[in-house]
Coordinates of C-alpha atoms in Angstrom, one line a residue:
M1 CA -47.3 -27.1 42.0
T2 CA -50.4 -24.9 41.8
S3 CA -53.0 -27.7 41.7
L4 CA -55.5 -27.8 38.9
W5 CA -58.3 -28.0 41.5
K6 CA -57.6 -24.3 42.5
E7 CA -58.4 -23.3 38.8
I8 CA -61.3 -25.6 38.0
Q9 CA -63.3 -28.4 39.5
P10 CA -65.9 -30.8 38.0
S11 CA -68.5 -29.2 40.4
D12 CA -67.9 -25.7 39.2
A13 CA -70.8 -24.2 37.4
Y14 CA -70.8 -22.6 34.0
K15 CA -73.2 -21.1 31.4
I16 CA -72.6 -20.5 27.7
Q17 CA -73.1 -17.4 25.5
L18 CA -72.8 -17.0 21.8
N19 CA -71.4 -13.7 20.7
G20 CA -73.7 -13.6 17.8
Q21 CA -75.3 -16.3 15.6
L22 CA -73.0 -19.1 14.3
N23 CA -73.6 -20.9 11.0
E24 CA -72.4 -24.0 9.1
K25 CA -69.7 -22.1 7.3
D26 CA -68.2 -21.4 10.8
R27 CA -68.1 -25.1 11.4
E28 CA -66.1 -25.7 8.3
L29 CA -63.7 -23.0 9.2
L30 CA -63.1 -24.6 12.6
L31 CA -62.6 -28.0 11.2
Y32 CA -60.2 -27.1 8.2
L33 CA -58.4 -24.1 9.4
Y34 CA -58.3 -24.0 13.3
Q35 CA -58.3 -27.8 14.1
P36 CA -54.7 -28.3 12.7
L37 CA -53.5 -25.6 15.1
L38 CA -55.6 -26.3 18.2
G39 CA -56.2 -30.1 18.1
A40 CA -59.3 -32.1 18.2
D41 CA -60.1 -31.6 21.9
A42 CA -60.3 -27.9 21.6
I43 CA -62.6 -27.9 18.5
S44 CA -64.7 -30.6 20.2
L45 CA -65.2 -28.6 23.2
Y46 CA -66.1 -25.5 21.0
N47 CA -68.7 -27.6 19.1
I48 CA -70.2 -29.0 22.3
L49 CA -70.5 -25.6 23.9
W50 CA -72.2 -24.3 20.7
L51 CA -74.7 -27.2 20.6
E52 CA -75.5 -26.8 24.3
V53 CA -77.1 -23.3 23.5
D54 CA -80.7 -23.6 22.1
R55 CA -80.7 -22.6 18.4
H56 CA -83.1 -19.9 19.0
T57 CA -81.3 -18.3 21.9
L58 CA -77.8 -16.9 22.6
E59 CA -77.4 -18.3 26.1
S60 CA -77.6 -21.6 27.8
D61 CA -78.8 -22.8 31.2
V62 CA -76.2 -23.3 34.1
R63 CA -74.6 -26.6 34.3
T64 CA -71.6 -28.0 36.0
H65 CA -68.3 -29.1 34.4
K66 CA -69.1 -32.7 35.1
T67 CA -71.5 -32.4 32.2
L68 CA -68.7 -31.5 29.9
M69 CA -66.6 -34.3 31.2
D70 CA -69.4 -36.9 30.4
L71 CA -70.2 -35.5 26.9
M72 CA -66.5 -35.5 25.8
A73 CA -65.5 -38.5 27.9
V74 CA -62.3 -36.8 28.9
S75 CA -60.8 -35.6 32.3
I76 CA -61.2 -32.1 33.7
E77 CA -57.6 -31.4 33.0
R78 CA -58.2 -31.9 29.1
I79 CA -61.2 -29.8 29.2
F80 CA -59.1 -27.0 30.9
Q81 CA -56.2 -27.4 28.4
A82 CA -58.7 -27.3 25.4
R83 CA -60.4 -24.2 27.0
I84 CA -57.2 -22.1 27.2
R85 CA -56.2 -23.0 23.8
L86 CA -59.6 -21.6 22.5
E87 CA -59.0 -18.6 24.6
G88 CA -55.5 -18.1 23.3
M89 CA -56.8 -18.3 19.6
G90 CA -59.6 -15.7 20.3
L91 CA -62.4 -18.3 19.9
L92 CA -63.5 -18.1 23.6
K93 CA -63.8 -15.5 26.3
T94 CA -64.0 -16.7 29.9
Y95 CA -65.6 -14.8 32.8
L96 CA -65.7 -15.9 36.5
K97 CA -68.2 -14.9 39.2
T98 CA -67.2 -15.9 42.7
G99 CA -69.3 -16.1 45.8
E100 CA -70.3 -19.1 47.7
S101 CA -69.4 -21.0 44.6
K102 CA -67.7 -20.4 41.4
E103 CA -69.6 -19.8 38.2
Y104 CA -68.0 -19.4 34.7
A105 CA -69.4 -17.8 31.7
Y106 CA -68.0 -19.0 28.4
Q107 CA -68.7 -16.7 25.5
L108 CA -68.0 -18.3 22.1
Q109 CA -66.5 -16.1 19.5
P110 CA -67.0 -16.7 15.8
P111 CA -64.0 -17.9 13.8
L112 CA -62.4 -15.4 11.5
S113 CA -63.6 -15.4 7.9
A114 CA -61.3 -17.5 5.5
K115 CA -60.2 -14.2 3.9
A116 CA -59.2 -12.7 7.3
F117 CA -57.5 -16.0 8.4
F118 CA -55.3 -16.4 5.4
E119 CA -54.3 -12.6 5.5
D120 CA -53.4 -12.9 9.2
P121 CA -49.6 -12.9 9.2
M122 CA -49.4 -15.4 12.1
L123 CA -52.3 -17.8 11.5
S124 CA -51.5 -18.3 7.9
V125 CA -47.8 -19.1 8.5
F126 CA -48.5 -21.4 11.4
L127 CA -51.1 -23.3 9.3
Y128 CA -48.7 -23.6 6.3
R129 CA -46.0 -25.0 8.7
Q130 CA -48.4 -27.4 10.2
I131 CA -50.1 -29.0 7.1
G132 CA -47.6 -28.4 4.3
T133 CA -47.7 -26.7 0.9
G134 CA -50.1 -29.0 -0.9
Q135 CA -52.8 -29.0 1.9
F136 CA -52.4 -25.4 2.4
Q137 CA -53.0 -24.5 -1.2
R138 CA -55.9 -27.0 -1.4
L139 CA -57.5 -25.2 1.5
K140 CA -56.9 -21.8 0.2
K141 CA -58.5 -22.8 -3.1
K142 CA -61.4 -24.3 -1.2
F143 CA -62.2 -21.1 0.6
T144 CA -61.3 -18.7 -2.2
I145 CA -64.0 -17.7 -4.5
P146 CA -63.1 -15.9 -7.8
F147 CA -64.4 -12.3 -7.7
D148 CA -63.8 -9.6 -10.3
D149 CA -62.7 -6.5 -8.4
L150 CA -64.6 -4.4 -11.1
H151 CA -61.6 -2.0 -11.4
T152 CA -62.5 -1.4 -15.1
Y153 CA -66.1 -0.3 -14.2
E154 CA -67.4 2.9 -12.9
E155 CA -69.8 2.8 -10.0
V156 CA -73.2 4.4 -10.7
T157 CA -75.1 3.1 -7.7
R158 CA -77.6 5.6 -6.3
S159 CA -77.5 6.5 -2.6
F160 CA -80.3 6.3 -0.1
Q161 CA -80.9 10.0 -0.4
D162 CA -81.3 9.6 -4.2
V163 CA -84.1 7.2 -3.9
F164 CA -85.9 7.7 -0.6
Y165 CA -86.9 10.6 1.8
S166 CA -88.5 10.8 5.2
D167 CA -91.4 13.1 5.9
A168 CA -90.4 13.1 9.7
K169 CA -88.2 15.9 10.9
V170 CA -86.3 13.6 13.3
S171 CA -85.6 10.0 12.6
P172 CA -86.9 7.7 15.4
H173 CA -84.3 5.9 17.4
I174 CA -84.4 2.2 17.0
P175 CA -83.6 0.5 20.2
E176 CA -80.8 -2.3 20.2
K177 CA -82.8 -4.2 23.0
T178 CA -86.2 -5.6 22.6
E179 CA -86.9 -6.1 26.3
E180 CA -85.0 -5.4 29.3
G181 CA -82.1 -8.1 29.5
K182 CA -82.9 -9.4 25.9
T183 CA -80.8 -8.6 22.9
L184 CA -81.6 -8.6 19.2
V185 CA -80.1 -11.6 17.3
F186 CA -76.9 -10.5 15.6
R187 CA -73.9 -11.7 13.7
A188 CA -70.6 -10.9 15.5
E189 CA -67.2 -10.6 14.0
N190 CA -64.0 -12.1 15.3
S191 CA -61.2 -9.4 15.7
G192 CA -58.6 -12.2 15.4
V193 CA -55.5 -12.8 17.5
A194 CA -54.9 -9.8 19.6
A195 CA -51.6 -8.0 19.3
D196 CA -50.0 -7.6 22.8
F197 CA -48.6 -4.1 22.7
Q198 CA -47.4 -4.3 26.2
N199 CA -44.5 -6.7 25.2
F200 CA -43.3 -4.5 22.4
D201 CA -41.3 -1.2 23.1
F202 CA -42.3 1.2 20.4
H203 CA -40.2 3.9 22.1
A204 CA -37.1 1.7 21.4
L205 CA -38.3 1.2 17.8
Y206 CA -38.7 4.9 17.3
A207 CA -35.2 5.6 18.6
G208 CA -33.7 4.0 15.7
L209 CA -36.2 5.3 13.1
S210 CA -35.9 9.0 12.3
E211 CA -39.0 10.9 11.3
A212 CA -37.3 11.6 7.9
M213 CA -36.8 7.9 7.3
V214 CA -40.2 6.6 8.5
P215 CA -42.9 9.3 9.1
R216 CA -44.9 8.6 12.3
K217 CA -48.1 8.9 10.3
A218 CA -47.1 5.8 8.4
L219 CA -47.3 3.8 11.5
T220 CA -51.0 3.6 11.9
Y221 CA -52.8 1.3 14.3
D222 CA -53.1 -1.4 11.8
V223 CA -49.5 -1.2 10.9
K224 CA -48.5 -1.4 14.6
Q225 CA -50.7 -4.4 15.0
L226 CA -48.9 -6.1 12.1
I227 CA -45.4 -5.1 13.5
V228 CA -46.2 -6.6 16.9
K229 CA -47.6 -9.9 15.3
L230 CA -44.6 -10.2 13.0
S231 CA -42.3 -9.6 15.9
L232 CA -43.9 -12.3 17.9
L233 CA -44.2 -14.7 14.8
Y234 CA -40.5 -14.5 13.8
G235 CA -38.9 -13.7 17.2
L236 CA -37.7 -10.3 16.0
S237 CA -36.7 -7.6 18.5
E238 CA -37.4 -3.9 18.3
Q239 CA -33.9 -3.6 16.9
D240 CA -34.5 -6.4 14.4
M241 CA -37.7 -4.9 13.0
K242 CA -36.1 -1.6 11.9
N243 CA -34.7 -2.8 8.6
P244 CA -37.9 -4.5 7.5
I245 CA -39.9 -1.5 8.3
L246 CA -37.5 0.7 6.4
S247 CA -37.4 -1.5 3.4
S248 CA -41.3 -1.5 3.2
V249 CA -41.9 2.3 3.3
T250 CA -43.3 3.5 -0.2
E251 CA -42.7 6.7 -2.1
E252 CA -46.0 7.9 -0.7
D253 CA -44.6 7.5 2.9
K254 CA -46.8 4.5 3.7
V255 CA -45.9 1.1 4.9
D256 CA -46.6 -1.6 2.5
K257 CA -47.9 -4.4 4.7
E258 CA -47.2 -7.2 2.2
A259 CA -43.6 -6.0 1.8
L260 CA -43.2 -5.7 5.5
R261 CA -44.3 -9.3 5.9
K262 CA -42.0 -10.5 3.3
A263 CA -39.0 -8.7 4.8
C264 CA -39.7 -10.1 8.1
R265 CA -40.1 -13.6 6.7
D266 CA -36.8 -13.2 4.7
S267 CA -35.0 -12.1 7.8
F268 CA -36.2 -15.1 9.8
Q269 CA -35.4 -17.7 7.0
L270 CA -32.0 -16.3 6.5
K271 CA -31.2 -16.9 10.1
N272 CA -32.9 -20.3 10.3
K273 CA -32.0 -21.9 6.9
S274 CA -35.4 -21.4 5.1
A275 CA -37.5 -22.8 8.0
L276 CA -40.8 -21.4 9.0
P277 CA -41.9 -20.9 12.6
A278 CA -44.2 -23.5 14.2
L279 CA -47.0 -22.9 16.7
K280 CA -45.9 -23.9 20.1
K281 CA -47.7 -24.0 23.4
Y282 CA -46.1 -22.8 26.7
A283 CA -45.9 -26.1 28.3
E284 CA -49.6 -26.7 27.7
A285 CA -50.2 -23.5 29.7
K286 CA -50.1 -25.5 32.9
P287 CA -50.1 -23.7 36.3
V288 CA -46.6 -22.8 37.5
Q289 CA -44.8 -25.7 39.3
E290 CA -42.0 -25.8 41.7
L291 CA -38.7 -27.4 40.6
P292 CA -38.8 -31.1 41.1
G293 CA -36.6 -32.5 43.8
S294 CA -35.4 -35.9 42.7
E295 CA -33.0 -36.4 39.8
D296 CA -35.4 -38.6 37.9
Q297 CA -38.2 -36.1 38.2
T298 CA -36.1 -33.2 37.3
L299 CA -34.7 -35.0 34.2
K300 CA -38.2 -35.6 33.0
Y301 CA -39.2 -32.1 33.7
L302 CA -36.2 -30.6 31.9
K303 CA -36.7 -32.9 28.8
K304 CA -40.4 -32.0 28.3
S305 CA -40.4 -28.3 29.2
S306 CA -39.6 -25.3 27.1
P307 CA -36.7 -23.0 28.3
V308 CA -39.1 -20.1 28.8
Q309 CA -41.3 -22.3 31.0
V310 CA -38.4 -23.3 33.1
L311 CA -37.6 -19.8 33.7
I312 CA -41.1 -18.9 34.5
D313 CA -41.4 -21.7 37.0
A314 CA -38.1 -20.7 38.6
S315 CA -39.4 -17.1 38.9
K316 CA -42.6 -18.2 40.6
G317 CA -44.8 -17.4 37.6
V318 CA -43.2 -14.1 36.6
K319 CA -42.7 -13.7 32.8
P320 CA -39.1 -13.4 31.7
S321 CA -37.8 -9.9 30.8
T322 CA -37.1 -9.0 27.2
A323 CA -33.3 -9.4 27.9
E324 CA -33.8 -12.9 29.3
L325 CA -35.9 -13.9 26.3
Q326 CA -33.2 -12.7 24.1
L327 CA -30.5 -14.6 25.9
I328 CA -32.6 -17.9 25.6
D329 CA -33.0 -17.1 22.0
Y330 CA -29.3 -16.7 21.6
L331 CA -28.6 -20.0 23.4
I332 CA -31.0 -21.8 21.0
H333 CA -30.4 -20.3 17.7
E334 CA -26.9 -19.0 18.0
K335 CA -25.2 -21.6 20.1
K336 CA -27.6 -24.3 18.7
L337 CA -28.0 -25.9 22.1
P338 CA -31.0 -28.3 22.5
D339 CA -33.9 -27.1 24.7
E340 CA -33.2 -29.7 27.3
V341 CA -29.5 -28.6 27.6
V342 CA -30.7 -24.9 27.8
N343 CA -33.0 -25.9 30.7
V344 CA -30.1 -27.5 32.6
L345 CA -28.0 -24.4 31.9
I346 CA -30.7 -22.0 33.2
Q347 CA -31.1 -24.0 36.4
F348 CA -27.4 -24.3 36.9
V349 CA -26.7 -20.5 36.4
L350 CA -29.6 -19.4 38.6
L351 CA -28.5 -21.5 41.4
R352 CA -25.0 -20.5 41.1
T353 CA -25.7 -16.7 40.9
N354 CA -28.2 -16.2 43.5
M355 CA -31.2 -16.6 41.1
K356 CA -29.8 -14.1 38.5
L357 CA -29.6 -15.2 34.9
T358 CA -26.3 -13.4 34.3
K359 CA -25.6 -12.9 30.6
G360 CA -21.8 -13.1 30.7
F361 CA -21.6 -16.0 32.9
T362 CA -24.4 -17.9 31.0
E363 CA -22.7 -17.3 27.6
Q364 CA -19.3 -18.5 29.0
I365 CA -20.7 -21.7 30.3
A366 CA -22.7 -22.3 27.0
S367 CA -19.6 -21.8 24.9
Q368 CA -17.8 -24.3 27.0
W369 CA -20.6 -26.8 26.7
V370 CA -20.8 -26.3 22.9
R371 CA -17.0 -26.9 22.7
I372 CA -17.1 -30.2 24.6
G373 CA -20.2 -31.4 22.7
I374 CA -23.0 -31.3 25.3
E375 CA -26.2 -32.6 23.6
T376 CA -28.5 -34.0 26.3
A377 CA -29.8 -33.2 29.7
E378 CA -27.9 -36.0 31.2
Q379 CA -24.6 -34.8 29.8
A380 CA -25.3 -31.3 30.9
M381 CA -26.2 -32.5 34.5
A382 CA -22.9 -34.4 34.7
E383 CA -21.0 -31.3 33.6
A384 CA -22.8 -29.1 35.9
K385 CA -22.0 -31.4 38.9
K386 CA -18.3 -31.4 37.8
E387 CA -18.3 -27.6 37.6
H388 CA -20.0 -27.4 41.0
K389 CA -17.4 -29.7 42.6
N390 CA -14.5 -27.7 41.1
Y391 CA -16.0 -24.6 42.4
L392 CA -16.3 -26.1 45.9
T393 CA -12.6 -27.1 45.7
W394 CA -11.6 -23.7 44.5
K395 CA -13.6 -21.9 47.2
K396 CA -12.2 -24.2 50.0
S397 CA -8.6 -23.3 48.9
G398 CA -9.2 -19.6 49.6
G399 CA -9.8 -18.5 45.9
N400 CA -8.3 -14.9 46.3
K401 CA -11.1 -14.2 48.8
P402 CA -11.5 -10.4 49.2
A403 CA -12.0 -8.8 52.6
R404 CA -15.7 -7.9 53.2
K405 CA -18.2 -7.4 55.9
E406 CA -20.3 -10.4 56.6
K407 CA -23.9 -10.1 55.4
T408 CA -26.9 -12.4 55.3
I409 CA -27.3 -13.9 51.7
R410 CA -30.6 -15.6 50.6
K411 CA -30.0 -19.3 50.2
E412 CA -31.8 -21.4 47.4
K413 CA -32.6 -24.9 47.9
L414 CA -30.3 -26.9 45.4
P415 CA -32.0 -29.8 43.5
E416 CA -30.8 -33.3 44.3
W417 CA -29.2 -33.7 40.9
F418 CA -27.1 -30.6 41.5
T419 CA -25.8 -31.3 45.0
S420 CA -25.0 -34.9 44.3
D421 CA -24.3 -35.7 48.1
E422 CA -22.2 -32.6 48.4
S423 CA -22.9 -30.3 51.4
E424 CA -25.0 -27.2 50.7
E425 CA -23.1 -23.9 50.8
S426 CA -24.2 -20.4 51.0
E427 CA -24.7 -18.5 47.6
D428 CA -22.3 -15.6 47.8
P429 CA -22.4 -12.9 45.0
A430 CA -19.1 -11.5 46.1
F431 CA -17.4 -14.6 44.6
L432 CA -19.1 -14.3 41.2
E433 CA -16.2 -12.3 39.6
E434 CA -13.5 -14.5 41.1
R435 CA -15.6 -17.6 39.9
A436 CA -15.6 -16.2 36.3
R437 CA -11.9 -15.4 36.5
Y438 CA -11.3 -19.0 37.6
L439 CA -13.1 -20.4 34.7
K440 CA -11.3 -18.1 32.3
E441 CA -7.8 -19.0 33.6
R442 CA -8.6 -22.7 33.6
E443 CA -9.8 -22.3 29.9
L444 CA -6.6 -20.5 29.0
K445 CA -4.5 -23.1 30.7
K446 CA -6.2 -25.8 28.7
R447 CA -5.7 -24.0 25.3
K448 CA -1.9 -23.4 26.2
A449 CA -1.4 -27.0 27.1
G450 CA -3.1 -27.9 23.7
D451 CA -0.8 -25.6 21.8
E452 CA 2.3 -27.0 23.4

C-alpha cells in the first residue's frame, strides 16, 4: 500500500490563500448545500482554513499540518480525506513546492451561488438524493428570492456615453496591482465542478449524429459541458447520449438544456426503477493498495471497496478503460450482482486470464453465478475455489492441449483465498479458449441432464 506518509505528514508546512473575499452568505451555502454532500470534516476544514487567514488579507502565514490536527482534534488521515473532498468539489485548489522540505499552498475557492448550485445538473441531483424532497424544496425556497424578470417592461437605461465623457484622448490604464506582489481585494467566482472532457469521446458521439440531425453549431462549449456532466451523473455512454440529445434539439437548431437534462434523467430512471444516482466516493480516494494476502483481509477489502477501486488497485493505480467500466456497469445493473460479488469476480477473472478482464469469460461466469444464486463475497469465493479446482483437474487430464512452442508466461501471485492450499500453476493464455469450451460443455450437460 502506498503509505499516507508519502502524501502528507504532520510536519509538512502549508499556507492558505483566499481566491477573493468570502462572506457570511458563503458560510450559509457551505453549511446547507455542500455539507450534506461532503460531510462535516470537509466543511470544518474549509472553515478553519478560512479563519486562519487574517480578515484584512488574502494569505496566511506558513504553519505545519500539526496545527490543523490540533485545531480539528482529528488524525492527519481525516484531514487528508477532508482535503481531497474539497478538491473534488471545486472548493479547494492545492499546490505543492518541494525542496529540502514540502510546503503546500491551499487556495480556498468560493462556493457556487445558490442559483448556480441548483442549476448544476450534478450537484442538484446529488443533494436531492441525499436530503429528500421536503428538505430539498425547503432549501431551494430559502435561497430563492422572488424577482420579476421585467419581460413586460422596456429598458430605457442610459449608457455611460449618454451621461459622461472624458476630456482625455486616451483613458489611463488602471493597474490591477497596487504594489509588487500585492493584489487588490476582489470577489472571485467559483466555476463549479469541472467537466472532464478527456473521459468522454465526442468523436464517437458525432459518428452517430449526422450534421442534418444535430448541427455542430448547436453543440456549444456550455452544451458540451452539460453533456459530459450528465454522462457522468447518470452513467450514460456516448452511445446512450445520442437519443437524449436528438430529442432536445429545437426548431431553431439549438439544444434545449432543460429538455436534455430531463431526457437523460428519464433514461436513467427507466433503467433503474425511478431511482436517482447518489454521490459516491472512490473508496475515500485512498492511495492505491496491493491486494491483501490472507483470506480474512481480502474478504474485508472486497466487502468495503467499490468494483472500480478493486480494478484500479489490481492495475497498480491505472484508471479502467471505458470498455472495462461498461462491463462493471453491466454486471451491477444488468446482472444485478452485489458489489462484493463483482469484486470477487473481477479478481477471479484477472487471475485466471493473465490479468485481462475478458468480456466473454466474465459474462459467462457472471451468468452462472446469477443462476446459482451467489449473493455474498463468501459464496463467490467458495464458487471461485470450486471453479479453480475443476480447472486444475481438467488441465491435468490433458484437456485437448494443442501443440505449441514453449514460452515464458508472466505469473501472478494468487491470493490465499483463491489457492486454498492448491499448488500454484503457470497462467497460460493458450488454454483460455479450451477453458471457455469446457465450461460451456459442462453447462450444456447440466441442462441436458435436467431436461431428462
